[in-house]
Coordinates of C-alpha atoms in Angstrom, one line a residue:
M428 CA 6.6 4.9 0.8
A429 CA 3.2 4.1 1.1
V430 CA -0.5 6.5 -0.4
I431 CA -1.7 6.3 1.2
A432 CA 0.3 5.6 -0.5
A433 CA -1.0 4.5 1.6
S434 CA -2.3 3.5 -0.2
V435 CA -7.2 6.9 1.5
L436 CA -3.6 8.1 1.6
P437 CA -0.5 7.3 -0.3
C438 CA 0.7 4.2 -1.8
S439 CA 1.8 6.3 -4.7
T440 CA 5.0 8.3 -4.5
S441 CA 3.4 11.7 -4.7
A442 CA 1.1 11.7 -1.7
H443 CA 3.2 10.7 1.3
L444 CA 3.3 14.1 2.9
L445 CA 0.2 15.4 4.5
P446 CA -0.4 18.9 5.9
F447 CA -1.0 17.8 9.5
S448 CA -0.5 20.0 12.5
L449 CA 0.1 17.9 15.7
S450 CA 0.9 18.8 19.2
S451 CA 4.5 18.4 20.2
S452 CA 5.5 14.9 21.3
S453 CA 7.2 13.6 24.5
S454 CA 10.6 12.1 24.6
S455 CA 9.5 9.3 26.8
S456 CA 8.9 5.8 25.5
S457 CA 5.3 5.7 26.5
Y458 CA 2.5 6.8 24.3
V459 CA 1.5 10.5 24.4
P460 CA -1.9 11.5 23.0
T461 CA -2.2 14.4 20.6
R462 CA -5.0 16.2 18.9
S463 CA -6.8 14.3 16.1
C464 CA -6.0 15.3 12.5
R465 CA -8.1 16.5 9.6
V466 CA -6.6 16.4 6.1
A467 CA -7.8 17.7 2.8
G468 CA -6.0 17.4 -0.5
G469 CA -5.9 15.7 -3.8
G470 CA -6.0 16.4 -7.5
P471 CA -7.4 15.4 -10.8
A472 CA -8.2 11.7 -11.2
V473 CA -6.9 11.3 -14.7
S474 CA -6.6 7.8 -16.2
A475 CA -3.1 6.6 -17.0
M476 CA -4.5 4.0 -19.4
A477 CA -3.7 3.8 -23.0
G478 CA -5.8 2.1 -25.7
C479 CA -9.2 3.2 -26.9
G480 CA -10.8 -0.2 -26.5
L481 CA -10.0 -0.5 -22.9
V482 CA -11.1 3.1 -22.2
V483 CA -14.4 2.5 -23.8
R484 CA -14.9 -0.7 -21.8
L485 CA -14.2 1.2 -18.6
G486 CA -16.2 4.3 -19.4
A487 CA -19.4 3.2 -17.7
L488 CA -17.6 2.3 -14.5
R489 CA -15.1 5.1 -14.1
R490 CA -17.2 7.0 -11.5
R491 CA -16.0 4.5 -8.9
K492 CA -13.1 6.4 -7.5
V493 CA -10.3 4.8 -5.4
L494 CA -7.4 6.7 -3.8
D495 CA -3.8 5.6 -3.6
L496 CA -3.6 3.0 -0.9
G497 CA -0.1 2.5 0.4
V498 CA -1.0 4.3 3.5
L499 CA -4.6 5.4 4.1
S500 CA -7.0 7.3 6.0
R501 CA -10.0 5.8 7.7
R502 CA -12.6 7.5 5.5
S503 CA -12.3 8.9 2.0
Y504 CA -14.4 10.1 -0.8
Y505 CA -14.4 11.9 -4.1
S506 CA -16.5 14.8 -5.2
G507 CA -16.5 15.7 -8.9
S508 CA -16.1 19.2 -10.2
R509 CA -17.7 20.9 -13.2
S510 CA -14.6 20.2 -15.2
G511 CA -14.9 16.5 -14.6
S512 CA -11.9 16.3 -12.3
A513 CA -12.2 14.7 -8.9
L514 CA -11.0 16.0 -5.5
A515 CA -9.7 13.6 -2.9
R516 CA -10.6 14.3 0.7
A517 CA -9.6 12.2 3.7
V518 CA -10.6 12.6 7.3
W519 CA -8.7 10.9 10.2
K520 CA -10.2 11.4 13.6
Q521 CA -8.5 8.7 15.7
E522 CA -6.5 10.0 18.6
V523 CA -2.8 9.7 17.8
L524 CA -0.5 8.2 20.5
W525 CA 3.2 8.7 20.1
A526 CA 6.1 6.6 21.3
E527 CA 9.8 6.6 20.6
A528 CA 11.6 3.8 18.7
P529 CA 15.2 3.4 17.5
V530 CA 16.2 2.6 13.9
A531 CA 17.4 -1.0 13.9
D532 CA 18.5 -0.9 10.2
I533 CA 18.2 1.2 7.1
G534 CA 19.4 0.7 3.6
R535 CA 18.6 1.1 -0.1
A536 CA 15.6 -1.0 -1.4
S537 CA 15.7 0.6 -4.9
E538 CA 16.9 3.8 -6.6
Q539 CA 14.2 5.8 -4.9
H540 CA 13.3 3.8 -1.8
F541 CA 14.8 2.9 1.5
Q542 CA 14.0 -0.1 3.7
L543 CA 13.5 1.2 7.3
V544 CA 13.4 -1.2 10.2
L545 CA 12.3 0.1 13.6
D546 CA 13.0 -1.7 16.9
V547 CA 9.7 -1.8 18.8
S548 CA 10.8 -4.5 21.3
G549 CA 10.4 -2.1 24.2
N550 CA 6.8 -1.3 23.4
R551 CA 4.3 -4.1 23.9
E552 CA 1.4 -2.0 22.4
L553 CA 3.3 -1.8 19.1
M554 CA 4.4 -5.4 19.1
D555 CA 0.8 -6.5 19.7
G556 CA -0.9 -3.8 17.6
H557 CA 0.1 -5.2 14.1
T558 CA -2.4 -8.0 13.7
R559 CA -3.3 -7.8 10.0
P560 CA -1.5 -7.0 6.7
G561 CA -2.4 -3.6 5.4
Q562 CA -2.2 -1.7 8.7
F563 CA -0.1 1.5 9.0
V564 CA 1.5 3.9 11.4
Q565 CA 2.5 7.6 11.4
V566 CA 6.2 8.3 11.8
K567 CA 8.0 11.6 12.4
V568 CA 11.5 12.9 13.4
G569 CA 11.4 15.6 16.0
D570 CA 9.0 18.3 15.0
S571 CA 8.7 17.2 11.4
K572 CA 5.4 16.5 9.8
P573 CA 4.3 12.9 10.3
V574 CA 4.6 10.5 7.4
F575 CA 1.9 7.8 7.0
L576 CA 3.6 4.5 6.2
A577 CA 2.1 1.1 5.5
I578 CA 3.8 -1.7 7.4
A579 CA 5.7 -3.8 4.9
S580 CA 6.5 -6.7 7.2
P581 CA 4.0 -9.4 8.3
P582 CA 2.5 -9.3 11.8
N583 CA 4.7 -12.1 13.1
V584 CA 7.7 -9.8 12.6
A585 CA 6.1 -7.2 14.9
A586 CA 5.5 -9.9 17.5
K587 CA 9.3 -10.4 17.5
G588 CA 10.0 -6.7 18.1
S589 CA 10.4 -5.1 14.6
L590 CA 8.4 -3.1 12.1
E591 CA 9.6 -2.7 8.5
F592 CA 8.7 0.0 6.0
L593 CA 9.4 1.0 2.4
V594 CA 10.1 4.8 2.3
K595 CA 10.4 6.9 -0.8
S596 CA 13.2 9.4 -0.5
V597 CA 12.1 12.9 -1.5
E598 CA 14.7 15.6 -0.9
G599 CA 13.6 18.3 1.4
S600 CA 10.5 16.3 2.7
A601 CA 9.7 14.5 5.9
S602 CA 10.2 11.2 4.1
G603 CA 13.6 12.3 2.9
L604 CA 14.5 13.1 6.5
L605 CA 13.6 9.6 7.5
C606 CA 15.8 8.2 4.7
S607 CA 18.7 10.2 6.0
L608 CA 18.7 8.5 9.4
G609 CA 21.2 6.0 10.6
K610 CA 21.2 3.0 12.8
G611 CA 20.4 4.0 16.4
D612 CA 18.7 7.3 15.6
R613 CA 15.3 7.6 17.2
V614 CA 12.0 8.4 15.6
E615 CA 8.5 8.8 17.0
L616 CA 5.7 6.6 15.7
S617 CA 2.0 6.3 16.4
Q618 CA 0.1 3.2 17.5
V619 CA -0.7 0.8 14.7
M620 CA -3.7 2.1 12.8
G621 CA -6.3 0.9 10.3
N622 CA -8.2 -2.3 9.8
G623 CA -5.9 -3.8 7.2
F624 CA -6.9 -6.2 4.5
N625 CA -10.0 -8.3 5.1
V626 CA -8.4 -11.6 4.2
E627 CA -11.4 -13.5 5.5
Q628 CA -13.3 -12.4 2.4
V629 CA -11.3 -14.9 0.3
A630 CA -11.2 -17.8 2.8
P631 CA -11.1 -20.7 2.9
A632 CA -8.7 -21.1 0.0
E633 CA -10.6 -24.0 -1.6
D634 CA -13.6 -21.8 -2.1
F635 CA -11.7 -19.0 -3.8
P636 CA -9.3 -20.4 -6.4
T637 CA -8.3 -17.1 -7.9
V638 CA -6.7 -14.2 -5.9
L639 CA -5.2 -11.3 -7.8
L640 CA -2.8 -8.8 -6.3
F641 CA -2.0 -5.4 -7.7
A642 CA 0.6 -2.9 -6.6
T643 CA 2.4 0.1 -8.0
G644 CA 5.4 1.9 -6.5
S645 CA 5.5 1.8 -2.7
G646 CA 2.1 0.3 -2.8
I647 CA 4.0 -3.0 -2.7
S648 CA 4.4 -2.5 1.1
P649 CA 1.1 -3.8 2.4
I650 CA 1.0 -6.4 -0.4
R651 CA 4.3 -7.7 0.7
S652 CA 3.0 -7.9 4.3
L653 CA 0.0 -9.9 2.9
M654 CA 2.0 -12.4 0.9
E655 CA 4.5 -13.0 3.7
A656 CA 1.8 -13.3 6.3
G657 CA 0.3 -16.0 4.1
F658 CA -3.2 -16.6 2.7
D659 CA -2.8 -20.2 1.5
A660 CA -1.7 -19.2 -2.0
H661 CA -0.3 -22.7 -2.6
K662 CA -3.8 -24.1 -2.1
R663 CA -5.3 -22.0 -4.8
Q664 CA -5.3 -22.5 -8.6
D665 CA -4.4 -18.9 -9.7
V666 CA -2.6 -16.3 -7.6
R667 CA -0.9 -13.5 -9.5
L668 CA 0.9 -10.3 -8.4
Y669 CA 0.9 -7.5 -11.0
Y670 CA 3.6 -5.2 -9.7
G671 CA 4.3 -1.9 -11.6
A672 CA 7.3 0.5 -11.5
R673 CA 8.9 2.8 -14.0
N674 CA 12.0 0.5 -14.5
L675 CA 13.8 -2.3 -12.7
G676 CA 15.9 0.3 -10.8
R677 CA 12.8 1.6 -9.1
M678 CA 11.3 -1.8 -8.3
A679 CA 11.8 -2.7 -4.7
Y680 CA 12.0 -6.2 -3.2
Q681 CA 13.2 -8.0 -6.4
D682 CA 15.3 -10.2 -4.0
K683 CA 12.0 -11.5 -2.6
F684 CA 10.4 -12.6 -5.9
K685 CA 11.6 -16.2 -5.6
E686 CA 10.3 -16.4 -2.1
W687 CA 6.9 -15.1 -3.2
E688 CA 6.8 -17.5 -6.1
A689 CA 7.7 -20.4 -3.8
S690 CA 4.6 -19.5 -1.7
G691 CA 2.4 -19.9 -4.7
V692 CA 2.2 -16.4 -6.1
V693 CA 3.1 -15.8 -9.8
V694 CA 4.9 -12.5 -10.0
V695 CA 4.3 -10.3 -13.1
P696 CA 6.6 -7.3 -13.1
V697 CA 5.2 -4.4 -15.3
L698 CA 7.6 -1.6 -16.3
S699 CA 6.2 1.6 -17.8
Q700 CA 9.6 2.9 -19.1
P701 CA 11.8 -0.2 -19.3
D702 CA 15.3 -0.5 -20.7
D703 CA 15.7 -1.8 -24.3
D704 CA 16.6 -5.3 -23.1
W705 CA 13.5 -5.7 -21.0
T706 CA 11.3 -8.6 -22.4
G707 CA 8.6 -8.7 -19.8
E708 CA 5.3 -6.8 -19.5
Q709 CA 5.5 -3.1 -20.5
G710 CA 3.1 -0.2 -19.9
Y711 CA 0.7 0.0 -16.9
V712 CA -0.5 -2.7 -14.6
Q713 CA -4.1 -2.3 -15.6
A714 CA -3.3 -2.8 -19.2
A715 CA -1.2 -5.8 -18.5
F716 CA -4.0 -7.3 -16.5
A717 CA -6.6 -6.5 -19.2
K718 CA -4.5 -8.3 -21.7
T719 CA -3.9 -11.5 -19.8
K720 CA -6.5 -11.7 -17.0
G721 CA -8.3 -15.0 -17.8
I722 CA -10.1 -15.3 -14.4
I723 CA -11.1 -18.9 -13.8
K724 CA -14.3 -18.3 -11.9
A725 CA -15.0 -14.6 -11.3
A726 CA -17.7 -15.3 -8.7
Q727 CA -15.1 -17.2 -6.7
A728 CA -12.3 -14.7 -7.2
G729 CA -10.9 -12.0 -5.0
A730 CA -8.4 -9.1 -5.3
F731 CA -6.1 -7.0 -3.2
L732 CA -5.1 -3.5 -4.5
C733 CA -2.6 -0.9 -3.4
G734 CA -1.1 1.8 -5.6
H735 CA -1.8 4.8 -7.8
K736 CA -5.4 5.9 -7.9
E737 CA -5.7 5.4 -11.7
M738 CA -4.5 1.8 -11.4
A739 CA -6.9 1.1 -8.6
Q740 CA -9.9 2.7 -10.4
D741 CA -9.2 0.9 -13.7
V742 CA -8.5 -2.5 -12.2
T743 CA -11.6 -2.3 -10.0
A744 CA -13.7 -1.5 -13.1
L745 CA -12.3 -4.4 -15.0
L746 CA -12.9 -6.8 -12.1
L747 CA -16.4 -5.6 -11.6
A748 CA -17.2 -5.9 -15.3
D749 CA -15.9 -9.5 -15.3
G750 CA -18.2 -10.4 -12.4
V751 CA -15.9 -10.3 -9.3
P752 CA -18.1 -9.3 -6.4
K753 CA -17.5 -5.8 -5.0
N754 CA -17.0 -7.1 -1.5
R755 CA -14.0 -9.2 -2.6
I756 CA -12.1 -6.3 -4.2
L757 CA -10.1 -5.4 -1.1
L758 CA -8.2 -2.3 -0.1
N759 CA -6.1 -1.8 3.1
F760 CA -8.5 0.4 5.0

């Protein structure tokens, strides 16, 4: 599910549930406004990187903090404490409008994730609201807490009446409740929110030969939406996706890798705890990128990130150090 994760909320798997208190919703299919929400939460921003050389290289840039991005809030910031840890705070003040939608399909996407498809064909606002990869919605079942989910499908799927999501199943949580639903069950979801990825920053393709994509866990959701919406990857010289998970069993969308490769994206799976027979990249996404990055022309490169905060921080620092302009290191909020 996405950290806002999210992913700034969860792209990572640990931050999907937020302590929101919303007014009760209506059972009608039209939107019902509720009170706006304020959220505060977070924890230490501790680097997951290994290797002294890379840590030294990043040291001067580590103050740039980035939250998990699978699903996100409108505004976010970090404030450091005396102990050196960072506290994440997010504020969402947009009015939330609720509508009902039935589950069109649901099934396993990995050992931990479910693919959830909602039928929004009866709601023109939802069909028209998804205009850019990286946008998200809030979803809830009855009086459950809302879950912030990045939309995993491209906008043209919404225009046909469906929204797809990657949801992490956590027992006893609101996301776990979503994963327990069956076809035909009904949920409530908000209007489509967020600005999404600013793809125009790396257009036209001929002027930006290198585009790098980074995702961990359910942070793959908005990145999938981006790739399947298309950004002329086949017209660029170097387009890579660094996609991290604990092992292959927890890596969603493996059945789509060939499709993404055919569109011009080189897929680099990175496993932090692989099986003994794994011969691909091991460890963390940021370390795999640091080892093999080789950016052709940094000043003409761009990047899209969604995932754990440590990955986003460290990859951002590496990109800035190599000369990639800050305004072309793009998050989905």
